[in-house]
Amino acid sequence: MEIKWYIGLAIALFSIGVIGVLTRRNAIIIFMCIELMLNAVNLLLVAFSKMHAVSAAGVANPAVVSNAQIFVFFIMVVAAAEVAVGLAIIVMMYRNTHSVDVNFLNRLKN
Amino acid sequence: MNITQILFWLLSAMAIGSALMVITAKSPVHSILYLIVTFFAISGHYILLNAQFLAIVNIIVYAGAIMVLFLFVVMLMNLNAETEPQKNRTMQFAGVIAGGCLFLVLTAALNKSAGVNNITQMGGGNYGLIKVLGKTLFNDFVLPFEISSVLFLSAMIGAVVIGKKEQ
């Protein structure tokens, strides 16, 4: 498969995530769209590493692939930690305002 | 068109279709279920790229743990389509236009750039196996691995402290 199709797929998923963040007001769905964007980038990282698995001179380059996959693994680790804290904040916000609407959180505006 | 290409297009259509459903579904529970479908499609892409370890971790961590956490929170708060906050039409329209512009600019840049026809190797090699990745993780990335354990500990404590009821 050419790399352009993978880049196209990642662009589409990332843009859908951006549109979701901009159009929805539910804090949980905004959070899910951020996860979607993270996953698009992960997929792109793996695809690029497989593109460079064999260099232009025809030499196999296994370190590139395993390093990239460890990177993706760390991104997943950080995302898991982020979700734990973020959901705790959303639960806290729901307990105070009885809503997950992000437009209620405009107290810093004035 | 061989079987890998057919699978690639099938998984891509599944990923994009269910991602669109995530942002258009009215009920938050449906959004979460569609997001799980998207994550399964992305795991399928990882298997096609011969990254078996990442595919399994993606299913276990994302579809298994993170999405269940989301589902827990949504069901705990008793959110459904009726309680869903509605944004006004103008703002929604502006958001779609802005995201669409981002998509257009990125695809145009992709269209003009060189080297986009390089072949991504599907399958082949044993780079994605747990044996190889484990050796890399514990030889070259020991320090980040240990630091991420500290990150997890602090995230756990942080979640408990934030979620605790005020006295």
PDB file of N, CA and C in Angstrom, chain A residues 1-7 9 11-12 15-16 18-20 22-26 28 31-33 35-36 39 42-43 46-47 50-51 53 62 65-67 69-70 74 76-77 79 81 83 85 87 91-92 94-95 100-101, chain B residues 5 8-9 16 19 23 25 28 31-32 35 38-39 45-46 49 51 54 57-58 62 66 69-70 77 84-87 92 99 103 106 110 116-118 120-124 127-128 133 136-137 141 144-145 152 162-163:
ATOM      1  N   MET A   1       0.849  -1.196   0.000  1.00  0.00           N
ATOM      2  CA  MET A   1       0.000   0.000   0.000  1.00  0.00           C
ATOM      3  C   MET A   1       0.885   1.247   0.000  1.00  0.00           C
ATOM      4  N   GLU A   2       0.545   2.245  -0.823  1.00  0.00           N
ATOM      5  CA  GLU A   2       1.336   3.469  -0.809  1.00  0.00           C
ATOM      6  C   GLU A   2       1.075   4.242   0.482  1.00  0.00           C
ATOM      7  N   ILE A   3       2.102   5.023   0.894  1.00  0.00           N
ATOM      8  CA  ILE A   3       1.989   5.751   2.160  1.00  0.00           C
ATOM      9  C   ILE A   3       0.891   6.801   2.090  1.00  0.00           C
ATOM     10  N   LYS A   4       0.576   7.268   0.864  1.00  0.00           N
ATOM     11  CA  LYS A   4      -0.397   8.375   0.766  1.00  0.00           C
ATOM     12  C   LYS A   4      -1.774   7.973   1.281  1.00  0.00           C
ATOM     13  N   TRP A   5      -2.145   6.705   1.117  1.00  0.00           N
ATOM     14  CA  TRP A   5      -3.473   6.289   1.596  1.00  0.00           C
ATOM     15  C   TRP A   5      -3.512   6.306   3.106  1.00  0.00           C
ATOM     16  N   TYR A   6      -2.385   5.905   3.735  1.00  0.00           N
ATOM     17  CA  TYR A   6      -2.348   5.966   5.198  1.00  0.00           C
ATOM     18  C   TYR A   6      -2.408   7.407   5.682  1.00  0.00           C
ATOM     19  N   ILE A   7      -1.657   8.311   4.990  1.00  0.00           N
ATOM     20  CA  ILE A   7      -1.701   9.720   5.400  1.00  0.00           C
ATOM     21  C   ILE A   7      -3.114  10.255   5.226  1.00  0.00           C
ATOM     22  N   LEU A   9      -5.953   8.589   5.342  1.00  0.00           N
ATOM     23  CA  LEU A   9      -6.828   8.042   6.391  1.00  0.00           C
ATOM     24  C   LEU A   9      -6.610   8.771   7.705  1.00  0.00           C
ATOM     25  N   ILE A  11      -5.433  11.819   8.110  1.00  0.00           N
ATOM     26  CA  ILE A  11      -5.958  13.184   7.983  1.00  0.00           C
ATOM     27  C   ILE A  11      -7.463  13.181   8.186  1.00  0.00           C
ATOM     28  N   ALA A  12      -8.150  12.194   7.566  1.00  0.00           N
ATOM     29  CA  ALA A  12      -9.612  12.143   7.696  1.00  0.00           C
ATOM     30  C   ALA A  12     -10.009  11.937   9.151  1.00  0.00           C
ATOM     31  N   SER A  15      -9.291  15.100  11.183  1.00  0.00           N
ATOM     32  CA  SER A  15     -10.237  16.199  10.913  1.00  0.00           C
ATOM     33  C   SER A  15     -11.591  15.912  11.535  1.00  0.00           C
ATOM     34  N   ILE A  16     -12.015  14.633  11.505  1.00  0.00           N
ATOM     35  CA  ILE A  16     -13.289  14.290  12.149  1.00  0.00           C
ATOM     36  C   ILE A  16     -13.204  14.590  13.643  1.00  0.00           C
ATOM     37  N   VAL A  18     -11.303  16.907  15.040  1.00  0.00           N
ATOM     38  CA  VAL A  18     -11.345  18.369  15.212  1.00  0.00           C
ATOM     39  C   VAL A  18     -12.778  18.874  15.086  1.00  0.00           C
ATOM     40  N   ILE A  19     -13.507  18.365  14.071  1.00  0.00           N
ATOM     41  CA  ILE A  19     -14.898  18.801  13.883  1.00  0.00           C
ATOM     42  C   ILE A  19     -15.724  18.437  15.106  1.00  0.00           C
ATOM     43  N   GLY A  20     -15.479  17.245  15.662  1.00  0.00           N
ATOM     44  CA  GLY A  20     -16.224  16.845  16.855  1.00  0.00           C
ATOM     45  C   GLY A  20     -15.961  17.766  18.023  1.00  0.00           C
ATOM     46  N   LEU A  22     -15.101  20.851  17.880  1.00  0.00           N
ATOM     47  CA  LEU A  22     -15.658  22.183  17.638  1.00  0.00           C
ATOM     48  C   LEU A  22     -17.175  22.203  17.676  1.00  0.00           C
ATOM     49  N   THR A  23     -17.841  21.090  17.324  1.00  0.00           N
ATOM     50  CA  THR A  23     -19.297  21.158  17.186  1.00  0.00           C
ATOM     51  C   THR A  23     -20.043  20.618  18.393  1.00  0.00           C
ATOM     52  N   ARG A  24     -19.457  19.751  19.199  1.00  0.00           N
ATOM     53  CA  ARG A  24     -20.214  19.182  20.314  1.00  0.00           C
ATOM     54  C   ARG A  24     -19.997  20.003  21.576  1.00  0.00           C
ATOM     55  N   ARG A  25     -20.997  19.967  22.478  1.00  0.00           N
ATOM     56  CA  ARG A  25     -20.856  20.697  23.726  1.00  0.00           C
ATOM     57  C   ARG A  25     -20.740  19.785  24.927  1.00  0.00           C
ATOM     58  N   ASN A  26     -20.975  18.487  24.722  1.00  0.00           N
ATOM     59  CA  ASN A  26     -20.850  17.525  25.809  1.00  0.00           C
ATOM     60  C   ASN A  26     -19.365  17.267  26.088  1.00  0.00           C
ATOM     61  N   ILE A  28     -17.774  14.979  27.628  1.00  0.00           N
ATOM     62  CA  ILE A  28     -17.301  13.602  27.444  1.00  0.00           C
ATOM     63  C   ILE A  28     -17.039  13.323  25.970  1.00  0.00           C
ATOM     64  N   PHE A  31     -13.890  14.915  24.830  1.00  0.00           N
ATOM     65  CA  PHE A  31     -12.769  14.088  25.288  1.00  0.00           C
ATOM     66  C   PHE A  31     -12.552  12.881  24.371  1.00  0.00           C
ATOM     67  N   MET A  32     -13.658  12.254  23.947  1.00  0.00           N
ATOM     68  CA  MET A  32     -13.552  11.097  23.049  1.00  0.00           C
ATOM     69  C   MET A  32     -12.973  11.493  21.703  1.00  0.00           C
ATOM     70  N   CYS A  33     -13.315  12.702  21.231  1.00  0.00           N
ATOM     71  CA  CYS A  33     -12.768  13.157  19.956  1.00  0.00           C
ATOM     72  C   CYS A  33     -11.261  13.367  20.061  1.00  0.00           C
ATOM     73  N   GLU A  35      -9.311  11.551  21.934  1.00  0.00           N
ATOM     74  CA  GLU A  35      -8.776  10.193  21.824  1.00  0.00           C
ATOM     75  C   GLU A  35      -8.691   9.755  20.364  1.00  0.00           C
ATOM     76  N   LEU A  36      -9.723  10.136  19.599  1.00  0.00           N
ATOM     77  CA  LEU A  36      -9.734   9.783  18.171  1.00  0.00           C
ATOM     78  C   LEU A  36      -8.545  10.411  17.447  1.00  0.00           C
ATOM     79  N   ASN A  39      -5.367   8.572  18.228  1.00  0.00           N
ATOM     80  CA  ASN A  39      -5.272   7.303  17.509  1.00  0.00           C
ATOM     81  C   ASN A  39      -4.889   7.495  16.055  1.00  0.00           C
ATOM     82  N   ASN A  42      -1.209   7.909  16.039  1.00  0.00           N
ATOM     83  CA  ASN A  42      -0.552   6.626  16.295  1.00  0.00           C
ATOM     84  C   ASN A  42      -0.462   5.780  15.035  1.00  0.00           C
ATOM     85  N   LEU A  43      -1.593   5.723  14.315  1.00  0.00           N
ATOM     86  CA  LEU A  43      -1.633   4.918  13.087  1.00  0.00           C
ATOM     87  C   LEU A  43      -0.627   5.444  12.072  1.00  0.00           C
ATOM     88  N   VAL A  46       2.989   4.385  13.004  1.00  0.00           N
ATOM     89  CA  VAL A  46       3.293   2.988  12.664  1.00  0.00           C
ATOM     90  C   VAL A  46       3.475   2.840  11.153  1.00  0.00           C
ATOM     91  N   ALA A  47       2.606   3.503  10.367  1.00  0.00           N
ATOM     92  CA  ALA A  47       2.705   3.379   8.914  1.00  0.00           C
ATOM     93  C   ALA A  47       4.021   3.949   8.403  1.00  0.00           C
ATOM     94  N   LYS A  50       6.884   1.581   9.113  1.00  0.00           N
ATOM     95  CA  LYS A  50       6.957   0.442   8.182  1.00  0.00           C
ATOM     96  C   LYS A  50       7.458   0.888   6.818  1.00  0.00           C
ATOM     97  N   MET A  51       7.222   2.173   6.463  1.00  0.00           N
ATOM     98  CA  MET A  51       7.749   2.669   5.194  1.00  0.00           C
ATOM     99  C   MET A  51       9.275   2.699   5.230  1.00  0.00           C
ATOM    100  N   ALA A  53      11.136   0.713   7.030  1.00  0.00           N
ATOM    101  CA  ALA A  53      11.695  -0.562   7.494  1.00  0.00           C
ATOM    102  C   ALA A  53      12.834  -1.013   6.599  1.00  0.00           C
ATOM    103  N   PRO A  62      15.621  -2.674  11.181  1.00  0.00           N
ATOM    104  CA  PRO A  62      14.602  -3.078  12.154  1.00  0.00           C
ATOM    105  C   PRO A  62      14.477  -2.138  13.344  1.00  0.00           C
ATOM    106  N   VAL A  65      11.585   0.447  13.174  1.00  0.00           N
ATOM    107  CA  VAL A  65      10.221  -0.052  13.385  1.00  0.00           C
ATOM    108  C   VAL A  65       9.960  -0.283  14.858  1.00  0.00           C
ATOM    109  N   SER A  66      10.916  -0.945  15.558  1.00  0.00           N
ATOM    110  CA  SER A  66      10.614  -1.238  16.969  1.00  0.00           C
ATOM    111  C   SER A  66      10.620   0.038  17.797  1.00  0.00           C
ATOM    112  N   ASN A  67      11.507   1.015  17.469  1.00  0.00           N
ATOM    113  CA  ASN A  67      11.477   2.283  18.209  1.00  0.00           C
ATOM    114  C   ASN A  67      10.143   2.990  18.027  1.00  0.00           C
ATOM    115  N   GLN A  69       7.268   1.693  17.366  1.00  0.00           N
ATOM    116  CA  GLN A  69       6.172   1.008  18.054  1.00  0.00           C
ATOM    117  C   GLN A  69       6.255   1.227  19.557  1.00  0.00           C
ATOM    118  N   ILE A  70       7.487   1.372  20.096  1.00  0.00           N
ATOM    119  CA  ILE A  70       7.608   1.707  21.521  1.00  0.00           C
ATOM    120  C   ILE A  70       7.073   3.115  21.765  1.00  0.00           C
ATOM    121  N   PHE A  74       4.117   4.272  24.315  1.00  0.00           N
ATOM    122  CA  PHE A  74       4.184   5.310  25.343  1.00  0.00           C
ATOM    123  C   PHE A  74       3.055   6.320  25.174  1.00  0.00           C
ATOM    124  N   MET A  76       0.100   5.606  24.149  1.00  0.00           N
ATOM    125  CA  MET A  76      -1.071   4.953  24.742  1.00  0.00           C
ATOM    126  C   MET A  76      -1.015   5.034  26.266  1.00  0.00           C
ATOM    127  N   VAL A  77       0.183   4.860  26.846  1.00  0.00           N
ATOM    128  CA  VAL A  77       0.339   4.934  28.297  1.00  0.00           C
ATOM    129  C   VAL A  77      -0.079   6.311  28.800  1.00  0.00           C
ATOM    130  N   ALA A  79      -1.972   8.474  27.270  1.00  0.00           N
ATOM    131  CA  ALA A  79      -3.400   8.683  27.043  1.00  0.00           C
ATOM    132  C   ALA A  79      -4.217   8.046  28.152  1.00  0.00           C
ATOM    133  N   ALA A  81      -3.329   7.569  31.300  1.00  0.00           N
ATOM    134  CA  ALA A  81      -3.209   8.400  32.503  1.00  0.00           C
ATOM    135  C   ALA A  81      -4.058   9.658  32.360  1.00  0.00           C
ATOM    136  N   VAL A  83      -6.768  10.073  30.544  1.00  0.00           N
ATOM    137  CA  VAL A  83      -8.201   9.773  30.651  1.00  0.00           C
ATOM    138  C   VAL A  83      -8.613   9.634  32.107  1.00  0.00           C
ATOM    139  N   VAL A  85      -7.364  11.096  34.811  1.00  0.00           N
ATOM    140  CA  VAL A  85      -7.480  12.408  35.460  1.00  0.00           C
ATOM    141  C   VAL A  85      -8.618  13.219  34.839  1.00  0.00           C
ATOM    142  N   LEU A  87     -11.400  12.273  33.296  1.00  0.00           N
ATOM    143  CA  LEU A  87     -12.744  11.835  33.681  1.00  0.00           C
ATOM    144  C   LEU A  87     -13.042  12.206  35.122  1.00  0.00           C
ATOM    145  N   VAL A  91     -16.276  14.324  36.215  1.00  0.00           N
ATOM    146  CA  VAL A  91     -17.206  13.915  37.274  1.00  0.00           C
ATOM    147  C   VAL A  91     -17.357  15.025  38.301  1.00  0.00           C
ATOM    148  N   MET A  92     -16.232  15.662  38.654  1.00  0.00           N
ATOM    149  CA  MET A  92     -16.242  16.775  39.604  1.00  0.00           C
ATOM    150  C   MET A  92     -17.101  17.918  39.090  1.00  0.00           C
ATOM    151  N   TYR A  94     -19.519  17.720  36.897  1.00  0.00           N
ATOM    152  CA  TYR A  94     -20.932  17.326  36.892  1.00  0.00           C
ATOM    153  C   TYR A  94     -21.516  17.457  38.289  1.00  0.00           C
ATOM    154  N   ARG A  95     -20.685  17.143  39.297  1.00  0.00           N
ATOM    155  CA  ARG A  95     -21.189  17.212  40.668  1.00  0.00           C
ATOM    156  C   ARG A  95     -21.480  18.662  41.064  1.00  0.00           C
ATOM    157  N   VAL A 100     -22.907  18.419  31.882  1.00  0.00           N
ATOM    158  CA  VAL A 100     -21.586  18.249  31.277  1.00  0.00           C
ATOM    159  C   VAL A 100     -21.406  19.216  30.115  1.00  0.00           C
ATOM    160  N   ASP A 101     -22.274  20.237  30.076  1.00  0.00           N
ATOM    161  CA  ASP A 101     -22.203  21.229  29.014  1.00  0.00           C
ATOM    162  C   ASP A 101     -21.002  22.141  29.246  1.00  0.00           C
TER     163      ASP A 101
ATOM    164  N   GLN B   5      -5.146  -5.395   0.231  1.00  0.00           N
ATOM    165  CA  GLN B   5      -5.697  -4.104  -0.189  1.00  0.00           C
ATOM    166  C   GLN B   5      -7.193  -4.032   0.069  1.00  0.00           C
ATOM    167  N   PHE B   8      -7.579  -3.407   3.636  1.00  0.00           N
ATOM    168  CA  PHE B   8      -7.243  -2.018   3.964  1.00  0.00           C
ATOM    169  C   PHE B   8      -8.424  -1.104   3.705  1.00  0.00           C
ATOM    170  N   TRP B   9      -9.036  -1.221   2.523  1.00  0.00           N
ATOM    171  CA  TRP B   9     -10.150  -0.325   2.189  1.00  0.00           C
ATOM    172  C   TRP B   9     -11.353  -0.575   3.084  1.00  0.00           C
ATOM    173  N   ILE B  16     -13.607   5.360   9.228  1.00  0.00           N
ATOM    174  CA  ILE B  16     -14.116   6.705   8.953  1.00  0.00           C
ATOM    175  C   ILE B  16     -15.617   6.769   9.181  1.00  0.00           C
ATOM    176  N   ALA B  19     -16.254   6.768  12.867  1.00  0.00           N
ATOM    177  CA  ALA B  19     -15.801   8.037  13.448  1.00  0.00           C
ATOM    178  C   ALA B  19     -16.809   9.135  13.179  1.00  0.00           C
ATOM    179  N   ILE B  23     -19.383  11.524  16.062  1.00  0.00           N
ATOM    180  CA  ILE B  23     -19.683  12.945  16.256  1.00  0.00           C
ATOM    181  C   ILE B  23     -21.108  13.295  15.872  1.00  0.00           C
ATOM    182  N   ALA B  25     -23.876  10.982  16.449  1.00  0.00           N
ATOM    183  CA  ALA B  25     -24.862  10.273  17.270  1.00  0.00           C
ATOM    184  C   ALA B  25     -25.391  11.190  18.364  1.00  0.00           C
ATOM    185  N   PRO B  28     -24.838   9.871  24.035  1.00  0.00           N
ATOM    186  CA  PRO B  28     -23.421   9.642  24.343  1.00  0.00           C
ATOM    187  C   PRO B  28     -23.041   8.162  24.381  1.00  0.00           C
ATOM    188  N   SER B  31     -22.323   7.087  20.937  1.00  0.00           N
ATOM    189  CA  SER B  31     -21.021   7.630  20.523  1.00  0.00           C
ATOM    190  C   SER B  31     -19.896   6.731  21.003  1.00  0.00           C
ATOM    191  N   ILE B  32     -19.973   6.310  22.276  1.00  0.00           N
ATOM    192  CA  ILE B  32     -18.909   5.482  22.831  1.00  0.00           C
ATOM    193  C   ILE B  32     -18.838   4.150  22.103  1.00  0.00           C
ATOM    194  N   LEU B  35     -17.188   4.597  18.881  1.00  0.00           N
ATOM    195  CA  LEU B  35     -15.749   4.823  19.036  1.00  0.00           C
ATOM    196  C   LEU B  35     -15.027   3.492  19.248  1.00  0.00           C
ATOM    197  N   THR B  38     -14.450   2.074  15.924  1.00  0.00           N
ATOM    198  CA  THR B  38     -13.313   2.745  15.287  1.00  0.00           C
ATOM    199  C   THR B  38     -11.994   2.168  15.791  1.00  0.00           C
ATOM    200  N   PHE B  39     -11.912   1.946  17.118  1.00  0.00           N
ATOM    201  CA  PHE B  39     -10.662   1.424  17.667  1.00  0.00           C
ATOM    202  C   PHE B  39     -10.397   0.008  17.174  1.00  0.00           C
ATOM    203  N   HIS B  45      -5.901  -2.329  11.265  1.00  0.00           N
ATOM    204  CA  HIS B  45      -4.818  -1.711  10.491  1.00  0.00           C
ATOM    205  C   HIS B  45      -3.456  -2.091  11.061  1.00  0.00           C
ATOM    206  N   TYR B  46      -3.356  -2.105  12.412  1.00  0.00           N
ATOM    207  CA  TYR B  46      -2.082  -2.485  13.042  1.00  0.00           C
ATOM    208  C   TYR B  46      -1.717  -3.920  12.671  1.00  0.00           C
ATOM    209  N   LEU B  49      -0.312  -4.049   9.321  1.00  0.00           N
ATOM    210  CA  LEU B  49       1.050  -3.524   9.283  1.00  0.00           C
ATOM    211  C   LEU B  49       2.005  -4.416  10.069  1.00  0.00           C
ATOM    212  N   ALA B  51       1.973  -5.199  13.254  1.00  0.00           N
ATOM    213  CA  ALA B  51       2.304  -4.704  14.588  1.00  0.00           C
ATOM    214  C   ALA B  51       1.358  -5.382  15.565  1.00  0.00           C
ATOM    215  N   LEU B  54       0.965  -3.995  19.218  1.00  0.00           N
ATOM    216  CA  LEU B  54       0.187  -2.760  19.319  1.00  0.00           C
ATOM    217  C   LEU B  54      -1.286  -3.017  19.096  1.00  0.00           C
ATOM    218  N   VAL B  57      -2.557  -4.403  22.352  1.00  0.00           N
ATOM    219  CA  VAL B  57      -2.575  -3.361  23.389  1.00  0.00           C
ATOM    220  C   VAL B  57      -3.679  -2.355  23.103  1.00  0.00           C
ATOM    221  N   ASN B  58      -3.879  -2.030  21.810  1.00  0.00           N
ATOM    222  CA  ASN B  58      -4.934  -1.093  21.444  1.00  0.00           C
ATOM    223  C   ASN B  58      -6.295  -1.627  21.869  1.00  0.00           C
ATOM    224  N   TYR B  62      -7.411   0.558  24.950  1.00  0.00           N
ATOM    225  CA  TYR B  62      -8.409   1.525  24.487  1.00  0.00           C
ATOM    226  C   TYR B  62      -9.816   0.952  24.550  1.00  0.00           C
ATOM    227  N   ILE B  66     -10.201   2.070  28.587  1.00  0.00           N
ATOM    228  CA  ILE B  66     -10.561   3.483  28.523  1.00  0.00           C
ATOM    229  C   ILE B  66     -12.026   3.652  28.165  1.00  0.00           C
ATOM    230  N   LEU B  69     -14.287   2.846  30.955  1.00  0.00           N
ATOM    231  CA  LEU B  69     -14.280   3.960  31.907  1.00  0.00           C
ATOM    232  C   LEU B  69     -15.250   5.055  31.452  1.00  0.00           C
ATOM    233  N   PHE B  70     -15.202   5.389  30.150  1.00  0.00           N
ATOM    234  CA  PHE B  70     -16.129   6.377  29.604  1.00  0.00           C
ATOM    235  C   PHE B  70     -17.577   5.925  29.805  1.00  0.00           C
ATOM    236  N   MET B  77     -23.694   9.151  35.330  1.00  0.00           N
ATOM    237  CA  MET B  77     -24.345  10.459  35.285  1.00  0.00           C
ATOM    238  C   MET B  77     -25.717  10.373  34.674  1.00  0.00           C
ATOM    239  N   GLU B  84     -28.779  15.785  26.375  1.00  0.00           N
ATOM    240  CA  GLU B  84     -27.659  16.219  25.552  1.00  0.00           C
ATOM    241  C   GLU B  84     -27.752  17.723  25.284  1.00  0.00           C
ATOM    242  N   PRO B  85     -26.705  18.512  25.649  1.00  0.00           N
ATOM    243  CA  PRO B  85     -26.759  19.950  25.373  1.00  0.00           C
ATOM    244  C   PRO B  85     -26.732  20.222  23.871  1.00  0.00           C
ATOM    245  N   GLN B  86     -27.565  21.144  23.437  1.00  0.00           N
ATOM    246  CA  GLN B  86     -27.626  21.468  22.006  1.00  0.00           C
ATOM    247  C   GLN B  86     -26.890  22.767  21.729  1.00  0.00           C
ATOM    248  N   LYS B  87     -25.995  22.705  20.773  1.00  0.00           N
ATOM    249  CA  LYS B  87     -25.289  23.905  20.375  1.00  0.00           C
ATOM    250  C   LYS B  87     -26.125  24.604  19.309  1.00  0.00           C
ATOM    251  N   GLN B  92     -22.356  25.306  15.098  1.00  0.00           N
ATOM    252  CA  GLN B  92     -22.092  23.983  14.534  1.00  0.00           C
ATOM    253  C   GLN B  92     -21.608  24.100  13.096  1.00  0.00           C
ATOM    254  N   GLY B  99     -13.264  22.669  10.460  1.00  0.00           N
ATOM    255  CA  GLY B  99     -12.658  21.339  10.341  1.00  0.00           C
ATOM    256  C   GLY B  99     -12.489  20.920   8.892  1.00  0.00           C
ATOM    257  N   PHE B 103      -9.094  19.842   6.803  1.00  0.00           N
ATOM    258  CA  PHE B 103      -9.009  18.633   5.972  1.00  0.00           C
ATOM    259  C   PHE B 103      -8.553  18.989   4.566  1.00  0.00           C
ATOM    260  N   LEU B 106      -4.809  20.046   4.481  1.00  0.00           N
ATOM    261  CA  LEU B 106      -3.897  18.911   4.665  1.00  0.00           C
ATOM    262  C   LEU B 106      -3.875  18.007   3.438  1.00  0.00           C
ATOM    263  N   LEU B 110      -0.788  17.160   0.972  1.00  0.00           N
ATOM    264  CA  LEU B 110      -0.428  15.769   0.657  1.00  0.00           C
ATOM    265  C   LEU B 110      -0.353  15.560  -0.844  1.00  0.00           C
ATOM    266  N   VAL B 116       5.108  10.511  -1.938  1.00  0.00           N
ATOM    267  CA  VAL B 116       3.919   9.921  -1.323  1.00  0.00           C
ATOM    268  C   VAL B 116       3.626   8.544  -1.890  1.00  0.00           C
ATOM    269  N   ASN B 117       4.356   8.152  -2.926  1.00  0.00           N
ATOM    270  CA  ASN B 117       4.097   6.846  -3.508  1.00  0.00           C
ATOM    271  C   ASN B 117       5.024   5.766  -2.971  1.00  0.00           C
ATOM    272  N   ASN B 118       5.815   6.123  -1.930  1.00  0.00           N
ATOM    273  CA  ASN B 118       6.642   5.092  -1.300  1.00  0.00           C
ATOM    274  C   ASN B 118       5.757   3.988  -0.751  1.00  0.00           C
ATOM    275  N   THR B 120       4.463   1.303   1.732  1.00  0.00           N
ATOM    276  CA  THR B 120       4.496   0.859   3.119  1.00  0.00           C
ATOM    277  C   THR B 120       4.401  -0.656   3.111  1.00  0.00           C
ATOM    278  N   GLN B 121       5.395  -1.278   3.732  1.00  0.00           N
ATOM    279  CA  GLN B 121       5.438  -2.731   3.732  1.00  0.00           C
ATOM    280  C   GLN B 121       4.285  -3.275   4.563  1.00  0.00           C
ATOM    281  N   MET B 122       3.439  -4.098   3.960  1.00  0.00           N
ATOM    282  CA  MET B 122       2.370  -4.746   4.737  1.00  0.00           C
ATOM    283  C   MET B 122       2.879  -6.126   5.121  1.00  0.00           C
ATOM    284  N   GLY B 123       2.754  -6.491   6.384  1.00  0.00           N
ATOM    285  CA  GLY B 123       3.251  -7.792   6.811  1.00  0.00           C
ATOM    286  C   GLY B 123       4.757  -7.851   6.669  1.00  0.00           C
ATOM    287  N   GLY B 124       5.320  -9.033   6.754  1.00  0.00           N
ATOM    288  CA  GLY B 124       6.756  -9.197   6.575  1.00  0.00           C
ATOM    289  C   GLY B 124       7.542  -8.700   7.761  1.00  0.00           C
ATOM    290  N   TYR B 127       9.247  -7.375  13.329  1.00  0.00           N
ATOM    291  CA  TYR B 127       9.543  -6.228  14.184  1.00  0.00           C
ATOM    292  C   TYR B 127       8.485  -6.036  15.262  1.00  0.00           C
ATOM    293  N   GLY B 128       7.228  -6.353  14.928  1.00  0.00           N
ATOM    294  CA  GLY B 128       6.132  -6.012  15.830  1.00  0.00           C
ATOM    295  C   GLY B 128       5.869  -7.046  16.899  1.00  0.00           C
ATOM    296  N   LEU B 133      10.012  -6.217  20.660  1.00  0.00           N
ATOM    297  CA  LEU B 133       9.645  -4.972  21.330  1.00  0.00           C
ATOM    298  C   LEU B 133      10.073  -4.979  22.790  1.00  0.00           C
ATOM    299  N   THR B 136      13.709  -4.151  22.953  1.00  0.00           N
ATOM    300  CA  THR B 136      13.941  -2.719  22.749  1.00  0.00           C
ATOM    301  C   THR B 136      13.516  -1.926  23.973  1.00  0.00           C
ATOM    302  N   LEU B 137      12.346  -2.293  24.525  1.00  0.00           N
ATOM    303  CA  LEU B 137      11.801  -1.536  25.652  1.00  0.00           C
ATOM    304  C   LEU B 137      12.732  -1.605  26.851  1.00  0.00           C
ATOM    305  N   PHE B 141      14.819   1.811  26.306  1.00  0.00           N
ATOM    306  CA  PHE B 141      13.808   2.720  26.849  1.00  0.00           C
ATOM    307  C   PHE B 141      13.473   2.388  28.295  1.00  0.00           C
ATOM    308  N   PRO B 144      12.419   5.888  30.310  1.00  0.00           N
ATOM    309  CA  PRO B 144      11.044   6.323  30.072  1.00  0.00           C
ATOM    310  C   PRO B 144      10.011   5.354  30.643  1.00  0.00           C
ATOM    311  N   PHE B 145      10.316   4.065  30.604  1.00  0.00           N
ATOM    312  CA  PHE B 145       9.383   3.064  31.136  1.00  0.00           C
ATOM    313  C   PHE B 145       9.171   3.268  32.629  1.00  0.00           C
ATOM    314  N   PHE B 152       1.887   7.100  36.092  1.00  0.00           N
ATOM    315  CA  PHE B 152       0.664   6.375  36.417  1.00  0.00           C
ATOM    316  C   PHE B 152       0.299   6.526  37.882  1.00  0.00           C
ATOM    317  N   ILE B 162      -8.989  14.328  43.134  1.00  0.00           N
ATOM    318  CA  ILE B 162      -9.983  15.182  42.475  1.00  0.00           C
ATOM    319  C   ILE B 162     -11.386  14.641  42.694  1.00  0.00           C
ATOM    320  N   GLY B 163     -11.530  13.310  42.588  1.00  0.00           N
ATOM    321  CA  GLY B 163     -12.862  12.732  42.665  1.00  0.00           C
ATOM    322  C   GLY B 163     -13.415  12.621  44.069  1.00  0.00           C
TER     323      GLY B 163
END
